[in-house]
Each structure stands twice: as structure tokens, then as C-alpha cells.
Amino acid sequence: DGGITQSPKYLFRKEGQNVTLSCEQNLNHDAMYWYRQDPGQGLRLIYYSQIVNDFQKGDIAEGYSVSREKKESFPLTVTSAQKNPTAFYLCASSIDSSGISGELFFGEGSRLTVL
Amino acid sequence: AQSVTQLDSQVPVFEEAPVELRCNYSSSVSVYLFWYVQYPNQGLQLLLKYLSGSTLVKGINGFEAEFNKSQTSFHLRKPSVHISDTAEYFCAVETDSWGKLQFGAGTQVVVTP
């Protein structure tokens, strides 16, 4: 079945460590996104990519990095510079970069806990 | 810049009763509006969307929403809820920034027998 796969589902990290969250999609979607979810705050956009080898910062990009070397993959690295990384991270994709209304398709999320 | 306000953080409701979740947005330009649902420890799933045309939009699982441009609202309704509707619901707005949705803080719906 087509969809978005995020891994790992749960991740624990010590302070000062970088971690990378994986996001793979087989929907042939051009655009991919990373959101962070905290209780009572909704979803906030970290980074997004409309095409391969190109990506833009979202609203809360500080302390995060991404790459888009393949259409199917959009990994997110949470660096040690992110001051409060404990959160639920959601990857999403949308069908194309041509224009209006990208309905987002979401993965099941990765929950990161910093010990 | 647009913002999205979901007026209720939690809505308790009895099974088979109706429910309305309120969403207001602020934007001076044309908008596209969405409602998503999130079950515990899962990603979000699209319930319905308004792009243009009829202001009453029907979605999955018996949900519907009405776009009111003058009141800048997009409230979600269901006439009779089930236990399985217990979830968090997010309203989202997209304007001219293609693909970039602004999400509300979410409304937790708790359905009890």
C-alpha cells in the first residue's frame, strides 16, 4: 500500500546528541514536510521541500536540519542545538508542486524523548 | 499572515449526541480550509476540505463543515457521534503560501456512553 513511513516510532536521546528521524514515501509526491507537535500547540512547520535537492525553513527551523537527495526520502536531524527537542514529529507529503491546495498525507509520527 | 483559532480545547459529548467544533481564521486573502483528525499516537487524516464552491462541505465519517466568509469561520459538525470519534481535531488554513498549512491548537473530543 502507498503511504508514508516514519521510523523509529519511539526514540530516546541523551542531551547533546544528534538524532535523525527517517521519512520515506511511495506516493510519488513532490512535496514533503516536517512538523513538530506539542500538547496544546497544534502543529508547527519545521522544514519543507517542494522538489529534490531543495528545501526551505518553516516557522521553527532552528536546531534542525534536513536533506532531500531522493524524491522518496526526507530525513530530519534534530541537533544538539535544539533546546527543547522532546516532542512528537510528523512527516507529511503532498501531491505536487504545481499549485493550489496540497492536501497533506501524514506518517504515523516519531516520538522523541530527551533524557 | 494568517492565524487559526480553535475556540475549544476539549469538548466532552455523549454518544449519539451532536457535536460542533469551532474554528475561526484571520486572513485578508482567499483561503483553503481543512479539518484533520488525529487518533492517539497516530498521524493526521483529512476529514474534509473547502477549496471553492458550495460553502457546505461533507467529509468522511459523517462530518460536515460550513465555510462562512463574513464570519471567517469553518465550524465542523456531526449530528450523532460514536465512541470511535474520540480523537483530536485540527482546523488548518492555507493561503497563498502553497502547501504551507497553518494549524489550530486542536480540539480534543471525548465521547462517553
CSV table of C-alpha atoms in Angstrom, one decimal:
chain,number,residue,atom,x,y,z
A,1,ASP,CA,0.0,0.0,0.0
A,2,GLY,CA,1.1,3.5,-0.7
A,3,GLY,CA,1.9,5.7,2.2
A,4,ILE,CA,4.4,7.5,4.4
A,5,THR,CA,6.7,5.5,6.7
A,6,GLN,CA,8.4,7.2,9.7
A,7,SER,CA,11.0,5.5,11.8
A,8,PRO,CA,11.7,5.0,14.6
A,9,LYS,CA,8.3,5.3,16.2
A,10,TYR,CA,9.9,6.0,19.6
A,11,LEU,CA,13.3,7.4,20.2
A,12,PHE,CA,15.2,8.3,23.4
A,13,ARG,CA,18.2,10.6,23.3
A,14,LYS,CA,20.7,12.0,25.7
A,15,GLU,CA,21.3,15.7,25.8
A,16,GLY,CA,23.9,16.8,23.4
A,17,GLN,CA,23.3,14.0,20.9
A,18,ASN,CA,22.1,14.5,17.4
A,19,VAL,CA,19.4,12.1,16.1
A,20,THR,CA,18.0,11.5,12.7
A,21,LEU,CA,14.3,10.7,12.0
A,22,SER,CA,13.5,8.9,8.8
A,23,CYS,CA,10.6,9.6,6.5
A,24,GLU,CA,10.0,7.6,3.3
A,25,GLN,CA,7.1,7.9,0.9
A,26,ASN,CA,6.0,5.8,-2.0
A,27,LEU,CA,3.2,8.1,-3.1
A,28,ASN,CA,5.3,9.7,-5.8
A,29,HIS,CA,4.6,13.1,-4.2
A,30,ASP,CA,6.8,16.0,-5.0
A,31,ALA,CA,6.5,17.9,-1.7
A,32,MET,CA,7.4,16.8,1.8
A,33,TYR,CA,7.2,18.4,5.2
A,34,TRP,CA,8.2,18.0,8.8
A,35,TYR,CA,6.0,19.2,11.6
A,36,ARG,CA,6.5,19.3,15.3
A,37,GLN,CA,3.6,18.7,17.6
A,38,ASP,CA,3.5,19.7,21.3
A,39,PRO,CA,0.4,19.4,23.5
A,40,GLY,CA,-2.0,22.3,23.1
A,41,GLN,CA,0.1,23.9,20.4
A,42,GLY,CA,-1.1,22.2,17.2
A,43,LEU,CA,1.4,21.5,14.5
A,44,ARG,CA,4.3,23.8,13.7
A,45,LEU,CA,6.2,23.6,10.4
A,46,ILE,CA,10.0,22.9,10.7
A,47,TYR,CA,11.1,22.4,7.1
A,48,TYR,CA,9.5,21.7,3.8
A,49,SER,CA,10.8,20.6,0.4
A,50,GLN,CA,9.0,21.1,-2.9
A,51,ILE,CA,11.5,19.3,-5.1
A,52,VAL,CA,14.5,17.1,-4.8
A,53,ASN,CA,17.7,18.9,-3.7
A,54,ASP,CA,15.7,21.9,-2.5
A,55,PHE,CA,14.2,22.8,0.9
A,56,GLN,CA,13.0,25.8,2.9
A,57,LYS,CA,12.9,26.7,6.5
A,58,GLY,CA,9.5,26.7,8.2
A,59,ASP,CA,8.5,28.5,11.3
A,60,ILE,CA,10.7,26.7,13.8
A,61,ALA,CA,13.8,25.5,11.8
A,62,GLU,CA,16.4,26.5,14.4
A,63,GLY,CA,18.2,23.4,15.8
A,64,TYR,CA,17.0,21.2,12.9
A,65,SER,CA,18.4,20.2,9.5
A,66,VAL,CA,17.1,18.2,6.6
A,67,SER,CA,18.2,16.8,3.2
A,68,ARG,CA,16.3,15.8,0.1
A,69,GLU,CA,18.6,13.8,-2.1
A,70,LYS,CA,15.8,11.5,-3.3
A,71,LYS,CA,12.2,12.2,-4.1
A,72,GLU,CA,11.1,9.4,-1.7
A,73,SER,CA,13.1,10.5,1.3
A,74,PHE,CA,13.2,13.5,3.6
A,75,PRO,CA,15.1,12.8,6.8
A,76,LEU,CA,15.1,15.2,9.7
A,77,THR,CA,18.1,15.6,12.0
A,78,VAL,CA,17.5,17.1,15.5
A,79,THR,CA,20.7,18.6,16.5
A,80,SER,CA,22.1,19.3,19.9
A,81,ALA,CA,21.4,23.0,19.3
A,82,GLN,CA,17.6,22.3,19.6
A,83,LYS,CA,16.9,23.5,23.1
A,84,ASN,CA,13.7,21.6,23.7
A,85,PRO,CA,13.6,18.6,21.4
A,86,THR,CA,11.2,16.4,23.3
A,87,ALA,CA,8.1,16.3,21.0
A,88,PHE,CA,6.1,14.3,18.5
A,89,TYR,CA,7.4,14.7,15.0
A,90,LEU,CA,5.2,14.3,11.9
A,91,CYS,CA,6.3,13.9,8.3
A,92,ALA,CA,3.8,14.7,5.5
A,93,SER,CA,3.7,14.8,1.8
A,94,SER,CA,1.5,16.4,-0.8
A,95,ILE,CA,0.9,15.5,-4.4
A,96,ASP,CA,2.7,18.1,-6.5
A,97,SER,CA,4.3,21.5,-6.6
A,98,SER,CA,2.2,23.0,-9.3
A,99,GLY,CA,-0.2,25.0,-7.2
A,100,ILE,CA,-3.2,25.1,-5.0
A,101,SER,CA,-4.3,23.0,-2.1
A,102,GLY,CA,-1.8,20.5,-1.2
A,103,GLU,CA,-3.8,18.1,0.8
A,104,LEU,CA,-1.3,16.6,3.2
A,105,PHE,CA,-0.8,12.9,3.8
A,106,PHE,CA,0.8,12.1,7.1
A,107,GLY,CA,3.0,9.4,8.5
A,108,GLU,CA,2.3,7.9,11.9
A,109,GLY,CA,4.9,10.1,13.7
A,110,SER,CA,8.0,9.7,15.7
A,111,ARG,CA,8.1,10.5,19.4
A,112,LEU,CA,11.4,11.8,20.6
A,113,THR,CA,12.2,12.0,24.3
A,114,VAL,CA,15.4,13.6,25.6
A,115,LEU,CA,16.6,12.1,28.8
B,1,ALA,CA,-0.1,36.3,8.0
B,2,GLN,CA,-3.0,34.1,8.9
B,3,SER,CA,-3.8,32.5,12.2
B,4,VAL,CA,-6.3,29.8,13.2
B,5,THR,CA,-8.2,29.8,16.4
B,6,GLN,CA,-10.0,26.7,17.7
B,7,LEU,CA,-12.2,28.0,20.4
B,8,ASP,CA,-12.5,24.9,22.5
B,9,SER,CA,-9.5,22.9,23.7
B,10,GLN,CA,-11.7,20.0,24.8
B,11,VAL,CA,-15.3,19.0,24.1
B,12,PRO,CA,-17.0,16.2,26.1
B,13,VAL,CA,-20.0,14.7,24.4
B,14,PHE,CA,-22.3,11.8,24.9
B,15,GLU,CA,-22.6,9.0,22.4
B,16,GLU,CA,-25.3,9.7,19.7
B,17,ALA,CA,-25.4,13.4,20.6
B,18,PRO,CA,-24.4,16.1,18.1
B,19,VAL,CA,-21.1,17.9,18.3
B,20,GLU,CA,-19.8,21.2,16.8
B,21,LEU,CA,-16.1,22.2,16.8
B,22,ARG,CA,-15.5,25.8,16.2
B,23,CYS,CA,-12.7,27.2,14.0
B,24,ASN,CA,-12.0,30.9,13.2
B,25,TYR,CA,-9.3,32.2,11.0
B,26,SER,CA,-7.8,35.5,10.2
B,27,SER,CA,-6.8,36.2,6.6
B,28,SER,CA,-7.3,39.0,4.2
B,29,VAL,CA,-6.9,36.8,1.2
B,30,SER,CA,-8.7,33.8,-0.3
B,31,VAL,CA,-8.2,30.7,1.8
B,32,TYR,CA,-8.4,27.0,1.6
B,33,LEU,CA,-9.7,25.3,4.7
B,34,PHE,CA,-9.2,21.9,6.1
B,35,TRP,CA,-10.2,19.7,9.1
B,36,TYR,CA,-7.9,16.8,10.1
B,37,VAL,CA,-8.4,14.2,12.7
B,38,GLN,CA,-5.7,12.5,14.8
B,39,TYR,CA,-6.2,9.3,16.8
B,40,PRO,CA,-3.9,8.6,19.7
B,41,ASN,CA,-0.2,8.2,18.7
B,42,GLN,CA,-1.0,8.4,15.0
B,43,GLY,CA,-0.6,10.9,12.2
B,44,LEU,CA,-3.3,13.2,10.9
B,45,GLN,CA,-6.0,12.1,8.5
B,46,LEU,CA,-8.0,14.5,6.3
B,47,LEU,CA,-11.7,14.8,7.2
B,48,LEU,CA,-12.8,17.4,4.7
B,49,LYS,CA,-11.7,20.4,2.8
B,50,TYR,CA,-13.1,23.6,1.4
B,51,LEU,CA,-11.4,25.0,-1.8
B,52,SER,CA,-14.2,26.8,-3.5
B,53,GLY,CA,-17.9,26.4,-4.5
B,54,SER,CA,-20.6,25.3,-2.0
B,55,THR,CA,-19.9,26.5,1.4
B,56,LEU,CA,-21.3,23.3,3.0
B,57,VAL,CA,-18.7,20.6,2.7
B,58,LYS,CA,-19.2,17.0,3.5
B,59,GLY,CA,-16.4,14.7,4.6
B,60,ILE,CA,-15.7,11.2,5.8
B,61,ASN,CA,-17.3,9.5,8.8
B,62,GLY,CA,-20.5,11.7,8.7
B,63,PHE,CA,-18.7,15.0,9.4
B,64,GLU,CA,-19.5,18.2,7.6
B,65,ALA,CA,-18.3,21.8,7.9
B,66,GLU,CA,-19.6,25.2,6.7
B,67,PHE,CA,-17.5,28.0,5.4
B,68,ASN,CA,-18.7,31.4,6.4
B,69,LYS,CA,-16.6,34.1,4.8
B,70,SER,CA,-18.2,37.0,6.6
B,71,GLN,CA,-17.5,35.5,10.0
B,72,THR,CA,-14.2,33.9,8.8
B,73,SER,CA,-15.3,30.6,10.3
B,74,PHE,CA,-15.2,27.0,9.3
B,75,HIS,CA,-17.0,25.0,12.0
B,76,LEU,CA,-17.1,21.3,12.0
B,77,ARG,CA,-20.3,19.3,12.9
B,78,LYS,CA,-21.5,15.8,13.2
B,79,PRO,CA,-25.2,15.1,14.1
B,80,SER,CA,-24.6,11.9,16.0
B,81,VAL,CA,-21.2,10.9,17.4
B,82,HIS,CA,-19.8,7.4,18.1
B,83,ILE,CA,-17.3,6.3,20.7
B,84,SER,CA,-14.9,5.9,17.8
B,85,ASP,CA,-15.0,9.6,17.2
B,86,THR,CA,-12.9,10.2,20.3
B,87,ALA,CA,-9.8,11.9,18.9
B,88,GLU,CA,-8.2,15.3,18.4
B,89,TYR,CA,-9.4,17.5,15.6
B,90,PHE,CA,-7.4,20.2,13.9
B,91,CYS,CA,-8.5,23.0,11.7
B,92,ALA,CA,-6.0,24.3,9.2
B,93,VAL,CA,-5.7,27.1,6.7
B,94,GLU,CA,-3.7,27.5,3.5
B,95,THR,CA,-3.5,30.8,1.7
B,96,ASP,CA,-1.1,31.9,-1.0
B,97,SER,CA,1.8,30.1,0.5
B,98,TRP,CA,1.3,26.8,-1.4
B,99,GLY,CA,1.2,23.8,0.7
B,100,LYS,CA,2.0,25.5,3.9
B,101,LEU,CA,-0.8,25.0,6.3
B,102,GLN,CA,-1.3,26.9,9.5
B,103,PHE,CA,-2.9,24.7,12.1
B,104,GLY,CA,-5.0,25.5,15.0
B,105,ALA,CA,-4.1,24.2,18.5
B,106,GLY,CA,-6.6,21.3,18.2
B,107,THR,CA,-9.8,20.3,20.0
B,108,GLN,CA,-9.9,17.1,21.9
B,109,VAL,CA,-13.3,15.3,21.6
B,110,VAL,CA,-14.1,12.8,24.2
B,111,VAL,CA,-17.2,10.7,23.6
B,112,THR,CA,-18.7,8.8,26.5
B,113,PRO,CA,-21.5,6.2,26.6
